[in-house]
Amino acid sequence: MKHTFDVTGMSCAACSSRVDKATRKVPGVADCAVNLLKNSMEVEYDADVAPEQVSAIDNAIAEQISKAGYGAILREEAAPAPGRKSAARVAHERQEKLAAEQELRMRVRLIVSAIFCVPLFYLAMGHMFGWPFPAAFLGDEHMMVVALTELLLVVPIVFVGRPFFSGGFRSLFHLSPNMDALIAIGATASLGYSIVKMYGMALAMGVGDMEAAHQAFSGLYFDSAGMILTLITVGKYFEARAKGRTTDAISKLIDLAPKTARVLRNGSEVELPVEQVAVGDVLVVRAGEAVPLDGVILEGSASIDESAITGESVPVDKVLGDMVTGATMSKSGYFTMRVTKTGDETVLAGIIALVDEATSSKAPIQKTADKIAGVFVPVVIAIALIVFVAWMALGAGVSMALNYAISVLVISCPCALGLATPTAIMVGTGRGARSGILVKSAEALEAAGSAHTVVFDKTGTITAGTPSVVSVRPVGVGERELMTLAAALEAKSEHPFAQAIMAYADEHGLSESYAVEFEQIPGGGVAALVDGKSVCAGNASLMSERGIAVESAADVARQYADEGATPLFVACDGVLAGVIAVADRIKPTSAHAISELGAMGVQTVMLTGDNERTAAAIQRQAGVDRVIAGVLPADKEREVARLSEAGHVIMVGDGVNDAPALARADVGIAIGNGTDIAIDSADVVLMRSDLIDVVSAVQLSRRTLRTIRQNLFWALIYNVICIPIAAGLFAWAGLVINPMIGAAAMGCSSIFVVGNALRMRAWRPRFAVPVPTQPADGEGELEPSGQNDEPVKEQSRSKEIHMEKKFNVEGMMCQHCVAHVKKALEGVEGVTSADVDLDAKTAVAHLSADVADDVLVAAIVDAGYEAVVA
C-alpha cells in the first residue's frame, strides 16, 4: 500500500534528506521516496500493516515531519467517479497550480528586491566608478546619511526575503540545517556586523574622530546582504520557472484530451464537457477532431492519427467494431462510437498516471547524492567557522575574516545536488511517454541503460504472432485450385494454420467450396470431401499413413523447414496436390532493432519453445546473437535468472507465460499489444509493439543517465572548486570571491542543473541506419523457386512518399539564421530539401518519407530556434 503526501517547506537536498529520515523513523513505514522537484513524498507501508492502522501511521508521519520543521499533507487518494477528471489529472493540475503560485511569489520577491537593491548598490559602490551623487551623500560629514539610507534600503529586501530567514533558522533549531540556513547565516552576519559598525561610526563621529568613523564606514556590508538576498532570489525565480517546465510532457499529454464531446441524445447532437460523458454514451467524431474518450466504432470509418499515444506517425484505418483511443486525432472520415472507458480507466489517464508515478520514484544513483546532501550543510557551516577563525588567527581582522566566511556560506549549493536526479528523471520519462515508451519507475529507467543483454520472447515479440501463408508450391494442379481445395478443407478448422489459409483465400478472392464429412486427425491434420473429392491436408506423417507419396516435394518441404516455415502437404484423391508453407513472420523492424542493439554493445538472446531447426531459421532472419530453443513457458524465468548472473538483463515479451520472466529481469519490457498481466509485470511498456522502441528505450535510459551524471558532476565539482576559492585559499594569487559573486554563482549552479535536464526535451532516438518501412503485401515471402525481384522493386518505387510539412519558426534574425534552420531540417533522415522564409518566419520541409512532426520541430529547436507546426 502506498500513500502520497504533499510536503511544504523544502528548499534543497538537505531538506528532502531530513524529511526522508523523519518518515523512516515511523513504525510501519517500509520505504519512502521524497521528490524535491514536486514537493511530494511517496510512502510505502509494511506488508503486515492492517488497513485500520494506516490512518494512525499517516498522522504519525505528519507529526514527525512537522517536528523536523516541515509540513506534510496527505493527498486525497480517492479516485474520481467514472466520467470525472482522472486522479492523475487532478494531481497534476494541483501541482501546476502550486508551481505557478511559487513562481508568482518568487517574481514578486524579485521585483521588490531589485527595486531596492539597485539604488543600494549604486549608493554603496558608485563612488568606486565615479558615478554622480547628490551633495547629501558626499563627504565624510555625510557618512551617517549614507549608512542610514543603506539600512533603509536593505530592510525591504530583508522583509520580502524573510522565508530564507524563517526557514533557515527553523532548520537550525531542529538541528537539520538546509540551504536557507546558509543564506540566513550569511545575510544575518552581514547585517549584524554592519549595524555594529554603524553604531561605532556614530560614536566616533560624536567625539569628532573622523578617521575612526571612516574606518567603521568602510566596514559596512548592507550592500552585500542586499545583493546576496537579491541574487539568490534571482536564481530561485529562474529555478522555479525551469522546474515548472520539467512537467511540460505531462501537461502536453493532459492537453491532448479534448475538453468537450458531441453526444447523441434522442437523435440530436449535444456538446458536453467530457467529464459529463458516461460509459455507454454514443459520440460523434468528424474529420479533424480528437477522439474524446476510449470506445468502439458503431458506424462509419476514419483514418486515425495515434501518434499522441503510440508515437507511430502513420495514421491507422479504423472501421466498424474497431477500438479507438481517447486523445487520438481523426484525419479523415466520420464515425459514431460507444464510450467504453472514462476517467482513470482511459488509456491516456493510465499513461499520465504511469509517468507521474515514475517521476515520483527515486533512482538508485540518487542515493549517493542523498547521502552527500544529508551532511553537506553542516559541513559547510563548519568550514565557514574554521575559515573565520583561521583568518582571525592570521591577523586578517574581523571584516576580512567575516567576508571569507560569508562567501563560503553563500557560494555553497546543495540545491544542485537535490535537483540533479529528479529533473533528469522527470524530463526523461516525459519525453519517453511522448515517444510511446512508458517507464514505470526511475529505477527501471536507470537499469535499462546499463543492461548487457536483451532477451526476447519469439512469438508475438520478434515475430508477428499470427501465422500466414508465405509460399505455395502446387504439384500437378494449378495454384488457385490447390488453395481452393485447402481453403474448403480448413474452413471448419480452428487451428492457426487454418486461419492463415483462410486469410490467404479471402485476400486472393478464391471461390468457395463446401466440405462434408470433415475429420480432425490428432497430431496429423484434417480430411474431408470437397466437391466429391477426397482431400486431406497435414504433415508428412499423415501423408504416410494414407499411402500418399510426397518424395517429389521432399526437397521443397525441407527447404521450407530450414527457413523457419512449416510445410503443409495437401492431397486430392490419394495424390499429392502441393505444399503450402505457413510461417510466423518476423516483424518488419525486428532485425533492424536487433542489429542496432548489437551496434550499441548489447548482446541479444531469443527464448523459444520451437525446435532448434525453426529457431535457427528465425535467428538467421532476425540476427540475434544467441538462441535458447525448446524452452517451456515455466522455464523462461529460470533462463532469465541464469543470464542475469553475468550482468543486467532486459526481458522483452508479450504473453501470460512471459510475466514471471519479465518480473525476474532487471528490466521487463512489455510490448503494447501484449496481455494485461505481461504489462502489469513489466517495468517499461512499448505502446507501438515495435522492437525498434526497445532500442529507443535503451538510448533514452543512457541519455538520462548521462544527464544525471553530468548534473551530479557539475554540482559536486562546483562546490569542490568554489568553496576553497571563497575561503581565500588562493588569495595569495589574487583569486578571491566576494559574497555577492558567491550568491550569483550559487543561483547559477541550480539553474544550470535544471537547464541541462531540460535539454532532454529535444531528445529523439538515433539509429545507425534508417528504420525500414513496413513491407508491402507479398514482400519478404519465402520463395524457394527464386522469383524475379524486379516486380518487388517496382512496387517499392511506387510507394515512395512525396509530401511537405510547414512550420512557424521564431528567433530568426538574419540570413545566417535561415541557413541554420535549413541545414537543421535537411539533416533529418527523410527530408530531401527545405525552404525557409525569413520575412514570413516559416520553414517548409519536403519529405521523401513520413517524418514525425516532433522530430522536425526538435531539429529546429536543436539549432537554437522555436518552432510549431503551421
Tab-separated table of N, CA and C in Angstrom, residues 693-793:
chain	number	residue	atom	x	y	z
A	693	ASP	N	11.531	0.258	-30.619
A	693	ASP	CA	11.365	1.073	-29.425
A	693	ASP	C	12.147	0.516	-28.238
A	694	VAL	N	12.554	-0.756	-28.306
A	694	VAL	CA	13.468	-1.281	-27.287
A	694	VAL	C	14.796	-0.534	-27.396
A	695	VAL	N	15.254	-0.331	-28.617
A	695	VAL	CA	16.475	0.445	-28.852
A	695	VAL	C	16.299	1.866	-28.321
A	696	SER	N	15.141	2.451	-28.622
A	696	SER	CA	14.876	3.815	-28.168
A	696	SER	C	14.866	3.887	-26.646
A	697	ALA	N	14.286	2.868	-25.995
A	697	ALA	CA	14.234	2.853	-24.533
A	697	ALA	C	15.636	2.788	-23.931
A	698	VAL	N	16.496	1.969	-24.505
A	698	VAL	CA	17.876	1.873	-24.010
A	698	VAL	C	18.611	3.193	-24.249
A	699	GLN	N	18.410	3.795	-25.423
A	699	GLN	CA	19.047	5.080	-25.707
A	699	GLN	C	18.542	6.162	-24.762
A	700	LEU	N	17.233	6.170	-24.495
A	700	LEU	CA	16.656	7.150	-23.574
A	700	LEU	C	17.258	6.984	-22.181
A	701	SER	N	17.382	5.742	-21.745
A	701	SER	CA	17.968	5.473	-20.429
A	701	SER	C	19.407	5.968	-20.373
A	702	ARG	N	20.179	5.661	-21.404
A	702	ARG	CA	21.578	6.097	-21.413
A	702	ARG	C	21.693	7.615	-21.441
A	703	ARG	N	20.812	8.255	-22.196
A	703	ARG	CA	20.846	9.727	-22.244
A	703	ARG	C	20.479	10.301	-20.883
A	704	THR	N	19.471	9.719	-20.233
A	704	THR	CA	19.062	10.204	-18.913
A	704	THR	C	20.180	10.002	-17.894
A	705	LEU	N	20.797	8.818	-17.925
A	705	LEU	CA	21.906	8.546	-17.007
A	705	LEU	C	23.065	9.515	-17.252
A	706	ARG	N	23.344	9.791	-18.525
A	706	ARG	CA	24.426	10.717	-18.841
A	706	ARG	C	24.101	12.115	-18.296
A	707	THR	N	22.847	12.521	-18.423
A	707	THR	CA	22.436	13.827	-17.910
A	707	THR	C	22.541	13.875	-16.394
A	708	ILE	N	22.122	12.800	-15.716
A	708	ILE	CA	22.213	12.752	-14.256
A	708	ILE	C	23.674	12.849	-13.824
A	709	ARG	N	24.531	12.090	-14.486
A	709	ARG	CA	25.957	12.120	-14.116
A	709	ARG	C	26.560	13.503	-14.383
A	710	GLN	N	26.154	14.123	-15.496
A	710	GLN	CA	26.634	15.478	-15.762
A	710	GLN	C	26.189	16.428	-14.661
A	711	ASN	N	24.924	16.310	-14.253
A	711	ASN	CA	24.400	17.186	-13.209
A	711	ASN	C	25.117	16.974	-11.882
A	712	LEU	N	25.292	15.699	-11.514
A	712	LEU	CA	25.975	15.409	-10.256
A	712	LEU	C	27.428	15.874	-10.304
A	713	PHE	N	28.069	15.656	-11.442
A	713	PHE	CA	29.456	16.115	-11.583
A	713	PHE	C	29.527	17.626	-11.422
A	714	TRP	N	28.639	18.330	-12.099
A	714	TRP	CA	28.634	19.794	-12.005
A	714	TRP	C	28.375	20.234	-10.577
A	715	ALA	N	27.379	19.628	-9.927
A	715	ALA	CA	27.036	20.031	-8.560
A	715	ALA	C	28.209	19.808	-7.607
A	716	LEU	N	28.885	18.686	-7.766
A	716	LEU	CA	29.992	18.362	-6.864
A	716	LEU	C	31.245	19.171	-7.200
A	717	ILE	N	31.605	19.226	-8.477
A	717	ILE	CA	32.831	19.925	-8.852
A	717	ILE	C	32.692	21.419	-8.610
A	718	TYR	N	31.466	21.942	-8.760
A	718	TYR	CA	31.220	23.354	-8.474
A	718	TYR	C	31.594	23.670	-7.032
A	719	ASN	N	31.111	22.841	-6.107
A	719	ASN	CA	31.398	23.081	-4.685
A	719	ASN	C	32.860	22.812	-4.352
A	720	VAL	N	33.437	21.762	-4.972
A	720	VAL	CA	34.833	21.425	-4.704
A	720	VAL	C	35.755	22.570	-5.129
A	721	ILE	N	35.433	23.224	-6.238
A	721	ILE	CA	36.275	24.309	-6.745
A	721	ILE	C	35.983	25.631	-6.043
A	722	CYS	N	34.682	25.935	-5.886
A	722	CYS	CA	34.302	27.273	-5.416
A	722	CYS	C	34.517	27.483	-3.918
A	723	ILE	N	34.281	26.457	-3.111
A	723	ILE	CA	34.410	26.648	-1.660
A	723	ILE	C	35.846	27.012	-1.263
A	724	PRO	N	36.874	26.306	-1.772
A	724	PRO	CA	38.244	26.725	-1.422
A	724	PRO	C	38.569	28.147	-1.880
A	725	ILE	N	38.076	28.532	-3.068
A	725	ILE	CA	38.338	29.896	-3.546
A	725	ILE	C	37.645	30.904	-2.636
A	726	ALA	N	36.373	30.607	-2.290
A	726	ALA	CA	35.626	31.508	-1.408
A	726	ALA	C	36.268	31.615	-0.035
A	727	ALA	N	36.922	30.526	0.403
A	727	ALA	CA	37.569	30.527	1.724
A	727	ALA	C	38.858	31.335	1.725
A	728	GLY	N	39.316	31.764	0.543
A	728	GLY	CA	40.515	32.580	0.459
A	728	GLY	C	41.800	31.796	0.357
A	729	LEU	N	41.726	30.517	0.039
A	729	LEU	CA	42.935	29.706	-0.051
A	729	LEU	C	43.844	30.154	-1.188
A	730	PHE	N	43.263	30.843	-2.169
A	730	PHE	CA	44.064	31.304	-3.309
A	730	PHE	C	44.175	32.834	-3.340
A	731	ALA	N	43.979	33.446	-2.158
A	731	ALA	CA	44.083	34.907	-2.078
A	731	ALA	C	45.486	35.384	-2.426
A	732	TRP	N	46.480	34.542	-2.156
A	732	TRP	CA	47.867	34.896	-2.465
A	732	TRP	C	48.081	35.120	-3.960
A	733	ALA	N	47.208	34.467	-4.768
A	733	ALA	CA	47.324	34.627	-6.215
A	733	ALA	C	46.339	35.654	-6.749
A	734	GLY	N	45.676	36.368	-5.847
A	734	GLY	CA	44.695	37.366	-6.255
A	734	GLY	C	43.356	36.784	-6.664
A	735	LEU	N	43.149	35.482	-6.412
A	735	LEU	CA	41.897	34.822	-6.792
A	735	LEU	C	40.979	34.763	-5.577
A	736	VAL	N	40.005	35.668	-5.526
A	736	VAL	CA	39.073	35.733	-4.402
A	736	VAL	C	37.657	35.886	-4.944
A	737	ILE	N	36.687	35.532	-4.111
A	737	ILE	CA	35.270	35.668	-4.461
A	737	ILE	C	34.582	36.383	-3.313
A	738	ASN	N	33.966	37.523	-3.609
A	738	ASN	CA	33.238	38.199	-2.533
A	738	ASN	C	31.836	37.618	-2.412
A	739	PRO	N	31.110	37.905	-1.325
A	739	PRO	CA	29.786	37.290	-1.100
A	739	PRO	C	28.792	37.517	-2.229
A	740	MET	N	28.838	38.678	-2.862
A	740	MET	CA	27.868	38.960	-3.924
A	740	MET	C	28.091	38.044	-5.127
A	741	ILE	N	29.357	37.880	-5.517
A	741	ILE	CA	29.662	36.968	-6.631
A	741	ILE	C	29.312	35.536	-6.238
A	742	GLY	N	29.567	35.182	-4.981
A	742	GLY	CA	29.232	33.842	-4.497
A	742	GLY	C	27.745	33.563	-4.586
A	743	ALA	N	26.923	34.569	-4.220
A	743	ALA	CA	25.474	34.389	-4.293
A	743	ALA	C	25.022	34.189	-5.730
A	744	ALA	N	25.597	34.963	-6.647
A	744	ALA	CA	25.239	34.815	-8.062
A	744	ALA	C	25.649	33.442	-8.593
A	745	ALA	N	26.840	32.996	-8.206
A	745	ALA	CA	27.313	31.684	-8.658
A	745	ALA	C	26.430	30.565	-8.131
A	746	MET	N	26.009	30.690	-6.882
A	746	MET	CA	25.145	29.655	-6.295
A	746	MET	C	23.828	29.546	-7.064
A	747	GLY	N	23.231	30.694	-7.386
A	747	GLY	CA	21.990	30.659	-8.154
A	747	GLY	C	22.189	30.068	-9.531
A	748	CYS	N	23.313	30.395	-10.155
A	748	CYS	CA	23.581	29.875	-11.499
A	748	CYS	C	23.755	28.367	-11.506
A	749	SER	N	24.314	27.806	-10.433
A	749	SER	CA	24.555	26.362	-10.403
A	749	SER	C	23.252	25.582	-10.468
A	750	SER	N	22.230	26.042	-9.730
A	750	SER	CA	20.936	25.356	-9.763
A	750	SER	C	20.272	25.504	-11.125
A	751	ILE	N	20.358	26.714	-11.676
A	751	ILE	CA	19.759	26.946	-12.994
A	751	ILE	C	20.443	26.075	-14.038
A	752	PHE	N	21.752	25.922	-13.929
A	752	PHE	CA	22.493	25.102	-14.885
A	752	PHE	C	22.022	23.658	-14.838
A	753	VAL	N	21.844	23.116	-13.635
A	753	VAL	CA	21.441	21.721	-13.483
A	753	VAL	C	20.061	21.493	-14.101
A	754	VAL	N	19.117	22.371	-13.791
A	754	VAL	CA	17.765	22.225	-14.341
A	754	VAL	C	17.791	22.436	-15.848
A	755	GLY	N	18.544	23.441	-16.300
A	755	GLY	CA	18.628	23.692	-17.737
A	755	GLY	C	19.246	22.541	-18.497
A	756	ASN	N	20.232	21.896	-17.909
A	756	ASN	CA	20.858	20.746	-18.551
A	756	ASN	C	19.857	19.609	-18.716
A	757	ALA	N	19.012	19.415	-17.699
A	757	ALA	CA	17.974	18.376	-17.803
A	757	ALA	C	16.945	18.737	-18.867
A	758	LEU	N	16.619	20.018	-18.970
A	758	LEU	CA	15.610	20.439	-19.948
A	758	LEU	C	16.076	20.225	-21.387
A	759	ARG	N	17.378	20.121	-21.599
A	759	ARG	CA	17.867	19.859	-22.964
A	759	ARG	C	17.353	18.523	-23.486
A	760	MET	N	16.983	17.613	-22.570
A	760	MET	CA	16.487	16.305	-22.991
A	760	MET	C	15.115	16.390	-23.654
A	761	ARG	N	14.448	17.528	-23.528
A	761	ARG	CA	13.143	17.649	-24.184
A	761	ARG	C	13.263	17.521	-25.697
A	762	ALA	N	14.447	17.797	-26.232
A	762	ALA	CA	14.663	17.678	-27.680
A	762	ALA	C	15.213	16.303	-28.056
A	763	TRP	N	15.298	15.380	-27.066
A	763	TRP	CA	15.858	14.057	-27.363
A	763	TRP	C	15.001	13.307	-28.374
A	764	ARG	N	15.659	12.576	-29.229
A	764	ARG	CA	14.986	11.626	-30.118
A	764	ARG	C	15.974	10.502	-30.405
A	765	PRO	N	15.487	9.297	-30.624
A	765	PRO	CA	16.398	8.172	-30.874
A	765	PRO	C	17.171	8.369	-32.171
A	766	ARG	N	18.382	7.867	-32.171
A	766	ARG	CA	19.229	7.950	-33.359
A	766	ARG	C	19.677	6.545	-33.734
A	767	PHE	N	19.558	6.209	-35.003
A	767	PHE	CA	19.873	4.866	-35.450
A	767	PHE	C	21.020	4.893	-36.454
A	768	ALA	N	21.770	3.786	-36.453
A	768	ALA	CA	22.919	3.697	-37.353
A	768	ALA	C	22.483	3.706	-38.815
A	769	VAL	N	21.348	3.063	-39.068
A	769	VAL	CA	20.773	3.072	-40.416
A	769	VAL	C	19.295	3.390	-40.282
A	770	PRO	N	18.644	3.929	-41.340
A	770	PRO	CA	17.232	4.275	-41.250
A	770	PRO	C	16.371	3.055	-40.933
A	771	VAL	N	15.283	3.311	-40.193
A	771	VAL	CA	14.358	2.231	-39.873
A	771	VAL	C	13.652	1.795	-41.145
A	772	PRO	N	13.654	0.495	-41.470
A	772	PRO	CA	12.970	0.038	-42.687
A	772	PRO	C	11.478	0.234	-42.573
A	773	THR	N	10.833	0.520	-43.694
A	773	THR	CA	9.391	0.710	-43.682
A	773	THR	C	8.687	-0.634	-43.743
A	774	GLN	N	7.392	-0.617	-43.439
A	774	GLN	CA	6.576	-1.828	-43.495
A	774	GLN	C	6.557	-2.371	-44.920
A	775	PRO	N	6.920	-3.629	-45.119
A	775	PRO	CA	6.924	-4.151	-46.488
A	775	PRO	C	5.517	-4.278	-47.044
A	776	ALA	N	5.417	-4.185	-48.337
A	776	ALA	CA	4.121	-4.369	-48.979
A	776	ALA	C	3.717	-5.825	-48.908
A	777	ASP	N	2.436	-6.070	-49.115
A	777	ASP	CA	1.960	-7.443	-49.100
A	777	ASP	C	2.729	-8.265	-50.125
A	778	GLY	N	3.228	-9.396	-49.689
A	778	GLY	CA	3.959	-10.250	-50.594
A	778	GLY	C	5.439	-10.089	-50.501
A	779	GLU	N	5.939	-8.939	-49.972
A	779	GLU	CA	7.386	-8.766	-49.842
A	779	GLU	C	7.885	-9.611	-48.690
A	780	GLY	N	9.074	-10.076	-48.784
A	780	GLY	CA	9.688	-10.833	-47.700
A	780	GLY	C	9.195	-12.247	-47.603
A	781	GLU	N	8.434	-12.723	-48.576
A	781	GLU	CA	7.940	-14.092	-48.504
A	781	GLU	C	9.056	-15.078	-48.809
A	782	LEU	N	8.864	-16.294	-48.329
A	782	LEU	CA	9.784	-17.377	-48.661
A	782	LEU	C	9.469	-17.844	-50.075
A	783	GLU	N	10.438	-17.740	-50.957
A	783	GLU	CA	10.213	-18.134	-52.348
A	783	GLU	C	11.364	-19.022	-52.814
A	784	PRO	N	11.307	-20.312	-52.497
A	784	PRO	CA	12.383	-21.209	-52.912
A	784	PRO	C	12.554	-21.270	-54.417
A	785	SER	N	11.502	-20.997	-55.146
A	785	SER	CA	11.608	-21.123	-56.595
A	785	SER	C	12.402	-19.992	-57.219
A	786	GLY	N	12.721	-18.954	-56.430
A	786	GLY	CA	13.594	-17.880	-56.915
A	786	GLY	C	12.928	-16.969	-57.905
A	787	GLN	N	11.843	-16.308	-57.518
A	787	GLN	CA	11.162	-15.389	-58.416
A	787	GLN	C	11.993	-14.139	-58.638
A	788	ASN	N	11.752	-13.481	-59.766
A	788	ASN	CA	12.479	-12.273	-60.105
A	788	ASN	C	12.133	-11.156	-59.130
A	789	ASP	N	13.134	-10.348	-58.729
A	789	ASP	CA	12.929	-9.284	-57.762
A	789	ASP	C	12.377	-8.010	-58.378
A	790	GLU	N	12.371	-7.896	-59.715
A	790	GLU	CA	12.002	-6.635	-60.323
A	790	GLU	C	10.605	-6.153	-59.953
A	791	PRO	N	9.573	-7.025	-59.936
A	791	PRO	CA	8.258	-6.522	-59.562
A	791	PRO	C	8.237	-5.921	-58.165
A	792	VAL	N	8.966	-6.532	-57.270
A	792	VAL	CA	9.006	-6.003	-55.910
A	792	VAL	C	9.664	-4.634	-55.889
A	793	LYS	N	10.783	-4.484	-56.634
A	793	LYS	CA	11.454	-3.197	-56.670
A	793	LYS	C	10.559	-2.130	-57.263
